[in-house]
Coordinates of C-alpha atoms in Angstrom, one line a residue:
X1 CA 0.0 0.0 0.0
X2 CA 1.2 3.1 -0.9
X3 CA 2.5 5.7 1.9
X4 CA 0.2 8.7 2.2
X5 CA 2.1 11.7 1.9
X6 CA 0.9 15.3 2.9
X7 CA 2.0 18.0 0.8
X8 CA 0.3 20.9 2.4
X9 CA 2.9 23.8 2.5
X10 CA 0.6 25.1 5.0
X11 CA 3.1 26.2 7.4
X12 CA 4.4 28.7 4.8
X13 CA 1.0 30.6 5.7
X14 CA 1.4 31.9 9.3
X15 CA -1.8 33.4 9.5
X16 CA -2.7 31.8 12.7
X17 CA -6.4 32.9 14.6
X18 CA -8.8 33.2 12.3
X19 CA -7.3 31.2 10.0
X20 CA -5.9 29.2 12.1
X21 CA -9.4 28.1 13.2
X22 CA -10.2 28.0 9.6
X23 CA -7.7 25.3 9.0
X24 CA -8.4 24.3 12.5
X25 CA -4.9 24.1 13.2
X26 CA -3.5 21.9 10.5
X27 CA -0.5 22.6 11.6
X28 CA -0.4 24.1 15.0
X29 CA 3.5 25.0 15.3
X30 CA 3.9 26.9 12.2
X31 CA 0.9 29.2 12.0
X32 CA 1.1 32.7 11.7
X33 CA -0.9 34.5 14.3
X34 CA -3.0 37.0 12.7
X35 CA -6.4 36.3 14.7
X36 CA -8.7 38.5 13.0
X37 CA -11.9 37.4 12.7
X38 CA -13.9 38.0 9.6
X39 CA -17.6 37.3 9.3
X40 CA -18.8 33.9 7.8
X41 CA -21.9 32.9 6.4
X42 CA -22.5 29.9 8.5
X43 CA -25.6 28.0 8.7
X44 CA -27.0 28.2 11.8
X45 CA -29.9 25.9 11.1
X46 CA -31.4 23.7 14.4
X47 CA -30.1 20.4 12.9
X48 CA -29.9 16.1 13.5
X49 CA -27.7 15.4 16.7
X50 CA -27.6 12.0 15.0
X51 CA -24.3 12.7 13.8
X52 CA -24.0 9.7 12.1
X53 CA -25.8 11.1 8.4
X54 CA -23.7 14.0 7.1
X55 CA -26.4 15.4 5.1
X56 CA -25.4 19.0 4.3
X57 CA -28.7 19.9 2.3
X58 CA -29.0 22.6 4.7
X59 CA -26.9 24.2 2.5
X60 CA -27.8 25.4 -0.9
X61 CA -25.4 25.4 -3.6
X62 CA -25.4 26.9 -7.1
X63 CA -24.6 23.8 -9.3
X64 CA -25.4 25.1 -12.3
X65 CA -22.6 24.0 -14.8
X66 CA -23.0 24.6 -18.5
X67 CA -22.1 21.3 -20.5
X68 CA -19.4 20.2 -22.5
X69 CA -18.1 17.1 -24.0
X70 CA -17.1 14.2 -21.6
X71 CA -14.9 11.8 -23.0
X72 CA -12.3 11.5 -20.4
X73 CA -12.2 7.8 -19.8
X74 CA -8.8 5.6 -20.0
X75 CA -7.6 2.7 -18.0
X76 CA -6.0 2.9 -15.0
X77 CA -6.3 1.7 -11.5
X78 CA -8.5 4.0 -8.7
X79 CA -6.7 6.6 -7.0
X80 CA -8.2 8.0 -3.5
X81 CA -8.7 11.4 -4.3
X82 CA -7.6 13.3 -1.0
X83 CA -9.8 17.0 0.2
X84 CA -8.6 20.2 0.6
X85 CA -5.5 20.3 -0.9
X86 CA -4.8 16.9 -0.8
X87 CA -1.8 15.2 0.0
X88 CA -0.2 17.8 2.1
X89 CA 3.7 18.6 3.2
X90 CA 3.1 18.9 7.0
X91 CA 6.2 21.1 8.3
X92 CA 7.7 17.9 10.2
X93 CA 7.7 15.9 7.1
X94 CA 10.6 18.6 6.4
X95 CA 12.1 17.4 9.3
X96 CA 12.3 13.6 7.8
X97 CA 13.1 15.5 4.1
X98 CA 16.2 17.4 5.6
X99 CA 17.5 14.4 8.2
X100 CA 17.1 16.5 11.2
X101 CA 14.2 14.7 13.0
X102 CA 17.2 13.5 15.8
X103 CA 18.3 17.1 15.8
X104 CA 15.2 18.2 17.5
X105 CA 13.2 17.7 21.1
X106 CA 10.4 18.8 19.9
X107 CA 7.9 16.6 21.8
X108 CA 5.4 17.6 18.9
X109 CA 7.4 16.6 16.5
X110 CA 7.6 12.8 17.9
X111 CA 3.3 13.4 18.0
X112 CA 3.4 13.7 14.6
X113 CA 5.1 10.8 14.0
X114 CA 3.3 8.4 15.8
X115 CA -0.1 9.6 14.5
X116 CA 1.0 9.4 11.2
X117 CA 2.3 6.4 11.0
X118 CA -1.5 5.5 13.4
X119 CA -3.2 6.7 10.3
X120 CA -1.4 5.0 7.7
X121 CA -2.3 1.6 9.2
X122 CA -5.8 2.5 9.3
X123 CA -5.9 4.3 6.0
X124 CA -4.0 0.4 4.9
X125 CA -6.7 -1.3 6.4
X126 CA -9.3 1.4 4.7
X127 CA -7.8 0.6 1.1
X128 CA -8.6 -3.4 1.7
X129 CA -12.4 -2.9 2.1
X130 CA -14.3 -2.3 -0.7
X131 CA -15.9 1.2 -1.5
X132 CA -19.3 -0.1 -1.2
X133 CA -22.6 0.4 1.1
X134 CA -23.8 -3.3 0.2
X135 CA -25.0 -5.1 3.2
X136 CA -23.8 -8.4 2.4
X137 CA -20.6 -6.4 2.1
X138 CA -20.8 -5.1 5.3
X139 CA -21.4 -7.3 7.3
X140 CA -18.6 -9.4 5.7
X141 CA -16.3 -6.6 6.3
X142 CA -17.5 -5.4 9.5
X143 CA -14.5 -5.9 11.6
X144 CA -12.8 -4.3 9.3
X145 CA -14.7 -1.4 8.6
X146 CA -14.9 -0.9 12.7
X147 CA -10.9 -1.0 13.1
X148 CA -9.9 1.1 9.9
X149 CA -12.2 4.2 11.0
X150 CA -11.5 3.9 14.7
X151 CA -7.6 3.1 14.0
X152 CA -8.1 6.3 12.2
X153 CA -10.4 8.5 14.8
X154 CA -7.4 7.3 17.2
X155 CA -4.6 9.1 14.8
X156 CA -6.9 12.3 15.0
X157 CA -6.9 12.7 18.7
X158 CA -3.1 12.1 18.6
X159 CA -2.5 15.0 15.8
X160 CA -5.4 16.1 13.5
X161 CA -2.5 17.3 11.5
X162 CA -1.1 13.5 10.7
X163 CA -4.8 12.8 9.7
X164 CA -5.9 14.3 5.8
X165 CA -9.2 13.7 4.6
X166 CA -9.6 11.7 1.1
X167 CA -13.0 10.4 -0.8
X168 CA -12.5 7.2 0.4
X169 CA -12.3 7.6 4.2
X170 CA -15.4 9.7 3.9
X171 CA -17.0 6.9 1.9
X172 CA -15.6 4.7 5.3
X173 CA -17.4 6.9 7.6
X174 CA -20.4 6.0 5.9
X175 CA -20.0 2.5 6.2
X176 CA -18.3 2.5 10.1
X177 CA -21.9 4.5 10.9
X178 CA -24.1 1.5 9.0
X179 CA -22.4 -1.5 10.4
X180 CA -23.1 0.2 13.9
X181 CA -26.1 1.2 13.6
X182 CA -26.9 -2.2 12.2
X183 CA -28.1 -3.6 15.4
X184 CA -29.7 -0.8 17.1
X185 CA -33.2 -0.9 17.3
X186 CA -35.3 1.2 15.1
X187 CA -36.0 3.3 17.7
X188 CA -32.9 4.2 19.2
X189 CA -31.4 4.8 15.9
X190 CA -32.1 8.4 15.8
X191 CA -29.3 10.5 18.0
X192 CA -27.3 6.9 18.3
X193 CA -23.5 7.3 18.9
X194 CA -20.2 5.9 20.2
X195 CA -17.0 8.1 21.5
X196 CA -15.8 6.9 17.8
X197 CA -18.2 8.1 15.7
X198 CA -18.8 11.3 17.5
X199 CA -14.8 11.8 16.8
X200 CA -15.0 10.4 13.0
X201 CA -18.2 12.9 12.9
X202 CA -16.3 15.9 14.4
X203 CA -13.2 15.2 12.3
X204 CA -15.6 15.5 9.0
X205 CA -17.3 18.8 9.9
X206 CA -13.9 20.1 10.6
X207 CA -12.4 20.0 7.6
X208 CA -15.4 20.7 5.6
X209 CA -15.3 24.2 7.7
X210 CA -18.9 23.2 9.4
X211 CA -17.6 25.1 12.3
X212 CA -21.2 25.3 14.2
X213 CA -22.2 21.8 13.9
X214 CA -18.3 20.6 14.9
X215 CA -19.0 22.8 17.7
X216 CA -22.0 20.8 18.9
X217 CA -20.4 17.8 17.7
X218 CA -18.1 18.3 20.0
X219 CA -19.7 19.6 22.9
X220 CA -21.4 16.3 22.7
X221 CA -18.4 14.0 22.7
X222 CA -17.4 16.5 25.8
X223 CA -20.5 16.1 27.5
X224 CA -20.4 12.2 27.6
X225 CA -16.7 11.2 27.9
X226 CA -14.7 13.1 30.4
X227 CA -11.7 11.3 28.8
X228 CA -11.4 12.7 25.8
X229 CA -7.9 15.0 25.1
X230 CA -7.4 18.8 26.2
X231 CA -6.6 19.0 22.4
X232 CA -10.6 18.4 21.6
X233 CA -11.1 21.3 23.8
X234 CA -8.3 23.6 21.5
X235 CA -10.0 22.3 18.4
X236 CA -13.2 23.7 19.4
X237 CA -11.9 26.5 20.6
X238 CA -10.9 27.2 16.6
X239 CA -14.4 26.2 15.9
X240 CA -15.2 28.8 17.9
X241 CA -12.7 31.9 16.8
X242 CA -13.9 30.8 13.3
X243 CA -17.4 31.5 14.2
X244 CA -16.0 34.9 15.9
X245 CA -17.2 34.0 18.8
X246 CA -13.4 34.4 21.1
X247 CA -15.1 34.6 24.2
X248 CA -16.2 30.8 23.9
X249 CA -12.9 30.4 21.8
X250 CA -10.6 31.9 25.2
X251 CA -12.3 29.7 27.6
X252 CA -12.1 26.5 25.6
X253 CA -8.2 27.6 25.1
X254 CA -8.4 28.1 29.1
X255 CA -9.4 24.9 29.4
X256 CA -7.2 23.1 27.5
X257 CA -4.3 24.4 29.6
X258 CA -6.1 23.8 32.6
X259 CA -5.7 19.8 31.8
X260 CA -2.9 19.7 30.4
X261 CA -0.6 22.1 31.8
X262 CA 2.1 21.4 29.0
X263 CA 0.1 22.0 26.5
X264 CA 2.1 25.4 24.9
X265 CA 0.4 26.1 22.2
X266 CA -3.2 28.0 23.7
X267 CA -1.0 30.6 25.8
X268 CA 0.1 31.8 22.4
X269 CA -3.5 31.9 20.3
X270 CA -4.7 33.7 23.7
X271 CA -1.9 36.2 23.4
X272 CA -2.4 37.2 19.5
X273 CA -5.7 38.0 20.5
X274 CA -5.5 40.0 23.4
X275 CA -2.6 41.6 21.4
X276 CA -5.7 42.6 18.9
X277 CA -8.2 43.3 21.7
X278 CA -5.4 45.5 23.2
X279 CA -5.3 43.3 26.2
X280 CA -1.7 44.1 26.4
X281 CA -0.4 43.3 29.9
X282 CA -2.7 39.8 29.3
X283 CA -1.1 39.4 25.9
X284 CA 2.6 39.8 27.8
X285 CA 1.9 37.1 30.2
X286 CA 0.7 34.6 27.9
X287 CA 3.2 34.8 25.3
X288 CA 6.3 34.7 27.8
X289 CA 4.2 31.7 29.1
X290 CA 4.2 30.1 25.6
X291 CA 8.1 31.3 25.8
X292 CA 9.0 29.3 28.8
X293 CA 6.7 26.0 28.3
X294 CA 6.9 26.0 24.6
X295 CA 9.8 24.6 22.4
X296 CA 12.5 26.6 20.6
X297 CA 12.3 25.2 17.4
X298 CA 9.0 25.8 16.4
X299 CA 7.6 28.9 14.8
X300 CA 5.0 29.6 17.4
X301 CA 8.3 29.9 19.9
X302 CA 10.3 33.4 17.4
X303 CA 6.6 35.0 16.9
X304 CA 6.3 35.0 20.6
X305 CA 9.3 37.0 21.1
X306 CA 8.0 39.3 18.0
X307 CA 5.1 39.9 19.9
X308 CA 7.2 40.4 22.8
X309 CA 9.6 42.9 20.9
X310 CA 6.9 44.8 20.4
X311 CA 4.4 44.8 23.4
X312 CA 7.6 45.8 25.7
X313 CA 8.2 49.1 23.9
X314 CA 8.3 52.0 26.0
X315 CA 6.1 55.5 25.4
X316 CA 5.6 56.4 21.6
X317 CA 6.8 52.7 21.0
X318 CA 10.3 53.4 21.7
X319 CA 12.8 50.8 22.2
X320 CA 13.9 49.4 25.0
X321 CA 16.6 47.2 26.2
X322 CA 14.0 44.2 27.0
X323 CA 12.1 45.1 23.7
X324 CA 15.6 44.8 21.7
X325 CA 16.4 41.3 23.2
X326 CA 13.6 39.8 22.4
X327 CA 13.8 41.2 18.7
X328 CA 17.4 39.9 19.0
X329 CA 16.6 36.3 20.2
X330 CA 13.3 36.8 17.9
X331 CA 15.8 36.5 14.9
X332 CA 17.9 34.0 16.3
X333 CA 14.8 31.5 16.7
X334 CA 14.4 31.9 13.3
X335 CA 17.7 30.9 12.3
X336 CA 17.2 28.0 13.8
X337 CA 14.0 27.0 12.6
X338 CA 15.7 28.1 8.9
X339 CA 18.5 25.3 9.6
X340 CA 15.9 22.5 10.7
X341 CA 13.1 22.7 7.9
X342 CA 14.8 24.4 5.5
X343 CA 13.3 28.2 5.0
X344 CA 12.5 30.6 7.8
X345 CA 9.0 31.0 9.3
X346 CA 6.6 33.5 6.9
X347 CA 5.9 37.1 7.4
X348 CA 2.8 38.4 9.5
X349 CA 1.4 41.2 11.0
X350 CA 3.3 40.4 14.7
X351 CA 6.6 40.1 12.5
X352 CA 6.2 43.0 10.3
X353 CA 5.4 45.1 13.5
X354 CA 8.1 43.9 15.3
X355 CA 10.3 44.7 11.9
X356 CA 8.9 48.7 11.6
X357 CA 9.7 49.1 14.9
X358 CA 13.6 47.7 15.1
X359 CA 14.6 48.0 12.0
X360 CA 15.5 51.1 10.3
X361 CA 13.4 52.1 7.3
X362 CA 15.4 50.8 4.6
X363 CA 14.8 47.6 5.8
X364 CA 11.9 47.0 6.8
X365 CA 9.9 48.8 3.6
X366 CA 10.5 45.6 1.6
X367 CA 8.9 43.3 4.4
X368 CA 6.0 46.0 4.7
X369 CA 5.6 46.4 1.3
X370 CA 5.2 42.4 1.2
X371 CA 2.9 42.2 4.1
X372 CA 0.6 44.5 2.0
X373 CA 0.4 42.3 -1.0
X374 CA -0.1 39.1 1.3
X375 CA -3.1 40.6 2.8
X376 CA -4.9 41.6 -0.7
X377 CA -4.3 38.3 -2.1
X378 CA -6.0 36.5 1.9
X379 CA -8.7 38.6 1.1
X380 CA -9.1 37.1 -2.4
X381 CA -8.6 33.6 -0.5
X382 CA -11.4 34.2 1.9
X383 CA -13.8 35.7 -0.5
X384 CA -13.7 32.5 -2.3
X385 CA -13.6 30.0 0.5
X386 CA -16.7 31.9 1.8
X387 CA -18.6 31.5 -2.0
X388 CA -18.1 27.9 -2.0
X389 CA -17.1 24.8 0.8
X390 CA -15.4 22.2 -1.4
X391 CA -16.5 19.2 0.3
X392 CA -20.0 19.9 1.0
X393 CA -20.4 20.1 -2.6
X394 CA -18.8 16.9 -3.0
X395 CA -20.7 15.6 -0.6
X396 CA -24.1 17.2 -1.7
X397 CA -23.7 15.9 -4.8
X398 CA -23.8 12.3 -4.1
X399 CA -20.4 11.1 -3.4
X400 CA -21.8 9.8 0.2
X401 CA -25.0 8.8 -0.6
X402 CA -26.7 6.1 0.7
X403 CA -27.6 4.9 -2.6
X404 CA -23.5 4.4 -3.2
X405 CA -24.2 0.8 -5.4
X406 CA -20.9 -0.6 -6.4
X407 CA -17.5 -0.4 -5.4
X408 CA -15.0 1.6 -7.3
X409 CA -13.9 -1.9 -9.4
X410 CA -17.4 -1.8 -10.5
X411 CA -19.0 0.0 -13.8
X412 CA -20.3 2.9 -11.7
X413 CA -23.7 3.0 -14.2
X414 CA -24.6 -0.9 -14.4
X415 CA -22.1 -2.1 -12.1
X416 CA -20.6 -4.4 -14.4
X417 CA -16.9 -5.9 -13.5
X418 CA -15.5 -6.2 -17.0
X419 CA -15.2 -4.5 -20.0
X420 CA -18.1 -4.8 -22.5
X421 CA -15.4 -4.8 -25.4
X422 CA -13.0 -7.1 -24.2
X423 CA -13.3 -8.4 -20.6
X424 CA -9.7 -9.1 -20.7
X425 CA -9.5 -5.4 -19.9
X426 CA -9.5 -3.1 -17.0
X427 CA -12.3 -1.1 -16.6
X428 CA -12.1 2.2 -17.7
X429 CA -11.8 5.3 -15.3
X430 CA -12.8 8.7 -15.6
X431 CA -9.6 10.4 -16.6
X432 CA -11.1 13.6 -15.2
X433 CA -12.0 13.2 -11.8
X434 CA -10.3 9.4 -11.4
X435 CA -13.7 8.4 -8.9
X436 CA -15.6 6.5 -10.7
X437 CA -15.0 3.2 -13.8
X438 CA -16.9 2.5 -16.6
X439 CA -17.4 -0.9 -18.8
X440 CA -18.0 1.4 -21.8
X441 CA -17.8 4.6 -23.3
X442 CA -22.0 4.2 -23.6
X443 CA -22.2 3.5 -19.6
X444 CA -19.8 6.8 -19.2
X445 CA -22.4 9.0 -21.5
X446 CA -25.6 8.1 -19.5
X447 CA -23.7 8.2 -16.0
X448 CA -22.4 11.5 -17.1
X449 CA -25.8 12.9 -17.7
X450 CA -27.6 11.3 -15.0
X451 CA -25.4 13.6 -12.6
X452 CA -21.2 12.4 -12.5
X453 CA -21.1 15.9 -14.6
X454 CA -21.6 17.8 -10.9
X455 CA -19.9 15.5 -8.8
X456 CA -16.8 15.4 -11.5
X457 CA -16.3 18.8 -11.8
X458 CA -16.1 19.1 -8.4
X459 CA -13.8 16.1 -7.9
X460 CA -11.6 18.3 -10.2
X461 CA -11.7 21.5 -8.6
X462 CA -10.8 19.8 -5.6
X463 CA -7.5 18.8 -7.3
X464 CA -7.0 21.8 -9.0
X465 CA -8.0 21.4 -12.1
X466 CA -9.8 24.1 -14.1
X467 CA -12.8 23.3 -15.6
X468 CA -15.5 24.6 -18.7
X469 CA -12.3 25.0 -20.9
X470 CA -13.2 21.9 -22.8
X471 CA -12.5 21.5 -26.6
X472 CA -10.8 25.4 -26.6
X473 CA -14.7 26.7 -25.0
X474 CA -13.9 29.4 -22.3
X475 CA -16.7 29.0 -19.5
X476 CA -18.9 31.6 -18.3

């Protein structure tokens, strides 16, 4: 089975509150801290505590696509087709890329690790069970099904960041809520769960950016197992800054440190905001907390001491010795954290502060200048992220249904195992969106028209491909 990789270069992006809850902390130590919280246009719907069918028809999507040809079919074997970017780089994986891993204490980085290689066993154990909502199938694969999701749900309580979310263990989530379910009575169905499938619920919502419903996902999963991680109460808390809501945000952040006292990483999300709120004094003590229980070579640890550079300036933010070392060991931080992964953490608003107010203007124009084009192209980013949620499409448009008939090695219209042609031959797969096989180019044109055209072209956006430019046609 083949390694899942992450290549999410997310860490490049330190814009850490806001969109740090946005990305609900993909990748906790390498976040920028700009916590400004835009509105959303979130659903706020009363909705199915059942949490077990994702049905996001609460939401109402514009699918109107114009048509164009569809001849994309070729053989080749199915590929999982991962959300949201997809395969990401997670920061540590630089770590293994560089050979520095034994060159760092960084107790997160050993985290990482472990849930990784937690979800690549389950994601193994995923890949073995076929894509399929069959009963027979089910039942035949039930231990399965129960181990893969829950080997799974256990690598995103370890580190949601080892833990990407693909077509096919969405498709698993489907079938690990049917095979329990399978035995409940008819009346106790409705609101049914397990610690499990609250988690493999939660970690859905998430990254599909359902921020209100992951909050009551949560707060259920809270509610009813008092052993569940301080990190659950940090990811709601990003659920909750997302939702602008930071006084629920701060006192799930509280929390967290409150259980785990060596938990760093909340002292310095509660600093950037209080730096924003103008808590200052508030902001001070929680980032020279993060400073002396967080670890040195992460990029939380040198936009601490930015934010420290800058909140110890004296009257008409003059410097100050104190402000000056802190720049000084600021910059230093960062050399290190160049040397381990390989470039130095990105610019942000605590970083260009701390630049405009220790560096003379020559020098810090460039970086200010920079900072300026950053934030017109994250307003672009958010604009667009706001117009459209990726996965609810996807999942909208039939990729989870119930109806799900055939397993990926089937023909996805009549659910035929060979080709029509020459049954000697693969079956054909959609070139375009690589979800679904065909036995024939005839199967392909009805499936097509009967409603893949939707769920294709958002398989493809997904990926990053551009679509309506068929055959040289420019789409509206």
């Amino acid at each position: 089975m083949a390694e899942v990789v992450h290549h999410d270069h997310s860490h490049h992006d330190h814009d850490h509150a806001h969109d740090h809850a946005h990305d609900h902390a993909h990748d906790h130590d390498h976040h920028d801290h700009d916590h400004s919280h835009h509105d959303h246009d979130h659903d706020h719907h009363d909705h199915d505590h059942s949490h077990h069918d994702h049905d996001h028809s609460h939401h109402d999507h514009d699918h109107s696509h114009h048509d164009h040809s569809h001849d994309h079919a070729e053989e080749s074997p199915y590929q999982d087709q991962f959300l949201q970017g997809g395969n990401r780089l997670i920061a540590y994986d630089l770590l293994i890329a560089n050979n520095k891993v034994s060159e760092t204490t960084d107790p997160d980085v050993a985290r990482y690790l472990e849930a990784k290689a937690e979800f690549q066993k389950g994601y193994n154990k995923c890949m073995e069970i076929p894509a399929t909502l069959d009963d027979d199938t089910l039942e035949i694969c039930r231990a399965k099904i129960i181990d893969a999701a829950e080997t799974m749900v256990h690598a995103w309580l370890i580190d949601d960041k080892a833990a990407p979310m693909s077509e096919r263990v969405l498709i698993l989530g489907q079938q690990y809520e049917k095979v329990l379910l399978k035995d409940v009575p008819a009346d106790q169905k409705d609101g049914f769960f397990i610690k499990e499938s609250l988690l493999f619920s939660a970690w859905i919502l998430l990254i599909g950016k359902q921020f209100a419903h992951c909050v009551t996902t949560l707060t259920l999963a809270l509610d009813n197992y008092v052993d569940l991680p301080a990190r659950i109460y940090f990811l709601r808390a990003t659920c909750y800054l997302s939702l602008s809501q930071i006084k629920e945000g701060l006192a799930d952040l509280q929390k967290a440190v409150s259980l785990d006292p060596a938990f760093a990483l909340p002292y310095s999300v509660m600093g950037t905001i209080q730096t924003r709120s103008g808590e200052r004094f508030n902001a001070s003590k929680n980032f020279r907390t993060y400073i002396e229980k967080g670890h040195p070579d992460t990029a939380d640890y040198s936009n601490a001491l930015y934010a420290l550079s800058v909140l110890t300036l004296g009257p008409s933010q003059k410097k100050t010795a104190e402000s000056a070392e802190f720049f000084g060991r600021a910059k230093e931080a960062e050399a290190r954290f160049e040397y381990l992964y390989g470039h130095i953490p990105a610019l942000n608003e605590v970083k260009r502060n701390a630049i405009v107010a220790h560096e003379q203007p020559e020098v810090s124009a460039p970086f200010v200048a920079k900072w300026n084009a950053q934030m017109r192209l994250q307003q672009q980013q958010r604009l667009q992220a706001e117009k459209e949620s990726r996965i609810e499409r996807l999942i909208q448009s039939g990729i989870l249904s119930k109806e799900l008939p055939t397993e990926k090695t089937a023909c996805a219209q009549c659910g035929a195992k060979q080709r029509k042609d020459d049954p000697a031959k693969a079956l054909m797969v959609c070139s375009a969106c690589k979800s679904v096989c065909y036995c024939s180019k005839d199967c392909q044109k009805v499936h097509y028209k009967a409603g893949h055209k939707r769920v294709c072209e958002e398989m493809r956006a997904i990926n990053g491909v551009v679509v309506g430019k068929e055959n040289g046609k420019k789409k509206n």
